[in-house]
Amino acid sequence: MDPISCVMMASGAFKALKGAIGAGKDLQEMTGQLATWGKAFSDFTNLEERQKNPPWWQKTFKGSDEETAIEIFANKKKMEQMREEIKDHISWNYGPAAWKEVLAIEAQMRKRRKEELYRKQEMIDNAINFTIGFLAFATGGIILIAIFYYIGKIQGRW
């Protein structure tokens, strides 16, 4: 998932949450939207952390660091604004205890996603790193053997 997808998913859930709060729905009726928004926020936070130290293959084949930094900064501000607005709405309509409850649920979800989804992504990144490294090593070895073979052939040793 990329940061833009996370922000789009969060924006959709945010609009649904805002509409539900405006219609006077109970906090328990909005758990689906809160969960969707929480997942998007968690994914965005994880992507932001991963962009600070991306795998070498991602650095090589992706856009410039400045472009990525600007994109993440702009999206981070948008996500923070949504989070603050959700906090204000929930705290205003249901009290500060409701926001603390939302934070507790969010922490549980983030921990679970980190254990499941993010670990899987790290394994995929490691597999890609290993595969690209192995292919580079094998290609270098084949080229080196070919060079030695042709040098030997030119010298009449083969």
Coordinates of C-alpha atoms in Angstrom, one line a residue:
M1 CA 0.0 0.0 0.0
D2 CA 1.2 3.5 -0.7
P3 CA 0.7 6.7 1.3
I4 CA -1.9 8.1 -1.2
S5 CA -4.0 5.0 -0.9
C6 CA -3.9 5.2 2.9
V7 CA -5.0 8.8 2.8
M8 CA -7.8 8.1 0.4
M9 CA -9.1 5.2 2.5
A10 CA -8.8 7.4 5.6
S11 CA -10.6 10.3 3.9
G12 CA -13.5 8.0 3.0
A13 CA -13.8 6.7 6.5
F14 CA -13.4 10.2 7.9
K15 CA -16.3 11.5 5.8
A16 CA -18.5 8.6 6.9
L17 CA -17.5 9.2 10.5
K18 CA -18.3 12.9 10.3
G19 CA -21.7 12.2 8.7
A20 CA -22.5 9.6 11.4
I21 CA -21.5 11.9 14.2
G22 CA -23.5 14.7 12.6
A23 CA -26.5 12.4 12.4
G24 CA -26.2 11.7 16.1
K25 CA -25.2 8.0 15.8
D26 CA -23.8 6.3 18.8
L27 CA -20.1 5.5 19.0
Q28 CA -20.7 1.8 18.9
E29 CA -22.6 2.2 15.6
M30 CA -19.5 3.8 14.0
T31 CA -17.0 1.0 14.8
G32 CA -16.7 0.0 11.2
Q33 CA -15.7 3.5 10.1
L34 CA -13.4 3.9 13.1
A35 CA -11.7 0.6 12.3
T36 CA -11.3 1.6 8.6
W37 CA -9.9 4.9 9.6
G38 CA -7.6 3.4 12.2
K39 CA -6.2 0.8 9.7
A40 CA -5.5 3.6 7.2
F41 CA -3.8 5.7 9.9
S42 CA -1.8 2.7 11.1
D43 CA -0.7 1.8 7.6
F44 CA 0.3 5.4 6.9
T45 CA 2.3 5.6 10.0
N46 CA 4.0 2.3 9.2
L47 CA 4.8 3.5 5.6
E48 CA 6.2 6.7 7.0
E49 CA 8.5 4.7 9.3
R50 CA 9.6 2.5 6.4
Q51 CA 10.3 5.4 4.2
K52 CA 12.8 6.7 6.7
N53 CA 15.0 3.6 6.0
P54 CA 13.7 1.9 2.8
P55 CA 15.3 -1.2 1.4
W56 CA 18.1 -0.5 -1.0
W57 CA 16.2 -1.8 -4.0
Q58 CA 13.4 0.6 -3.3
K59 CA 15.9 3.5 -3.1
T60 CA 17.3 2.4 -6.5
F61 CA 14.1 2.0 -8.5
K62 CA 11.8 4.6 -6.9
G63 CA 11.5 8.3 -7.3
S64 CA 13.7 10.9 -5.6
D65 CA 13.9 11.3 -1.8
E66 CA 12.7 14.9 -2.0
E67 CA 9.6 13.9 -3.9
T68 CA 8.8 11.1 -1.4
A69 CA 9.5 13.4 1.6
I70 CA 7.2 16.1 0.3
E71 CA 4.4 13.6 -0.5
I72 CA 4.7 12.1 3.0
F73 CA 4.8 15.5 4.7
A74 CA 1.7 16.7 2.9
N75 CA -0.2 13.5 3.6
K76 CA 0.9 13.4 7.2
K77 CA -0.5 16.9 7.8
K78 CA -3.8 15.8 6.2
M79 CA -3.9 12.7 8.4
E80 CA -3.1 14.7 11.6
Q81 CA -5.9 17.2 10.7
M82 CA -8.4 14.3 10.3
R83 CA -7.3 12.7 13.5
E84 CA -7.7 16.0 15.4
E85 CA -11.1 16.6 13.9
I86 CA -12.2 13.1 14.9
K87 CA -10.9 13.6 18.4
D88 CA -12.8 16.9 18.7
H89 CA -16.0 15.4 17.4
I90 CA -15.9 12.4 19.7
S91 CA -14.7 14.3 22.7
W92 CA -17.4 17.0 22.2
N93 CA -20.3 14.6 21.6
Y94 CA -19.3 11.7 23.9
G95 CA -16.8 13.2 26.4
P96 CA -13.1 12.7 26.8
A97 CA -13.5 9.2 28.1
A98 CA -14.8 8.1 24.7
W99 CA -11.7 9.4 23.0
K100 CA -9.5 7.5 25.5
E101 CA -11.6 4.4 24.6
V102 CA -10.9 5.0 20.9
L103 CA -7.2 5.3 21.6
A104 CA -7.2 2.1 23.5
I105 CA -8.9 0.2 20.6
E106 CA -6.6 1.9 18.1
A107 CA -3.5 0.7 20.1
Q108 CA -4.8 -2.9 20.1
M109 CA -5.5 -2.8 16.4
R110 CA -2.1 -1.3 15.6
K111 CA -0.3 -3.9 17.7
R112 CA -2.2 -6.7 16.0
R113 CA -1.6 -5.3 12.5
K114 CA 2.1 -4.9 13.3
E115 CA 2.4 -8.5 14.4
E116 CA 0.5 -9.8 11.3
L117 CA 0.6 -7.5 8.3
Y118 CA 3.8 -5.5 8.8
R119 CA 5.9 -8.6 9.7
K120 CA 4.7 -10.2 6.5
Q121 CA 5.7 -7.1 4.5
E122 CA 9.2 -7.2 6.1
M123 CA 9.6 -10.8 5.1
I124 CA 8.6 -9.9 1.5
D125 CA 11.2 -7.0 1.5
N126 CA 13.8 -9.4 2.8
A127 CA 13.0 -12.0 0.2
I128 CA 13.2 -9.3 -2.5
N129 CA 16.6 -8.1 -1.1
F130 CA 17.9 -11.7 -1.1
T131 CA 16.7 -12.5 -4.6
I132 CA 18.1 -9.3 -6.1
G133 CA 21.4 -9.8 -4.3
F134 CA 21.6 -13.4 -5.4
L135 CA 20.9 -12.5 -9.0
A136 CA 23.5 -9.8 -8.9
F137 CA 26.1 -12.1 -7.4
A138 CA 25.3 -14.9 -9.9
T139 CA 25.4 -12.5 -12.9
G140 CA 28.7 -11.2 -11.7
G141 CA 30.1 -14.7 -11.3
I142 CA 28.9 -15.8 -14.7
I143 CA 30.5 -12.6 -16.3
L144 CA 33.7 -13.3 -14.4
I145 CA 33.9 -16.9 -15.5
A146 CA 33.1 -15.9 -19.1
I147 CA 36.0 -13.3 -19.0
F148 CA 38.4 -15.9 -17.7
Y149 CA 37.3 -18.4 -20.3
Y150 CA 37.8 -16.0 -23.2
I151 CA 41.1 -14.8 -21.9
G152 CA 42.2 -18.4 -21.6
K153 CA 40.9 -19.2 -25.1
I154 CA 42.8 -16.2 -26.6
Q155 CA 46.0 -17.3 -24.9
G156 CA 45.5 -20.8 -26.2
R157 CA 45.0 -22.5 -22.8
W158 CA 41.6 -24.0 -23.6

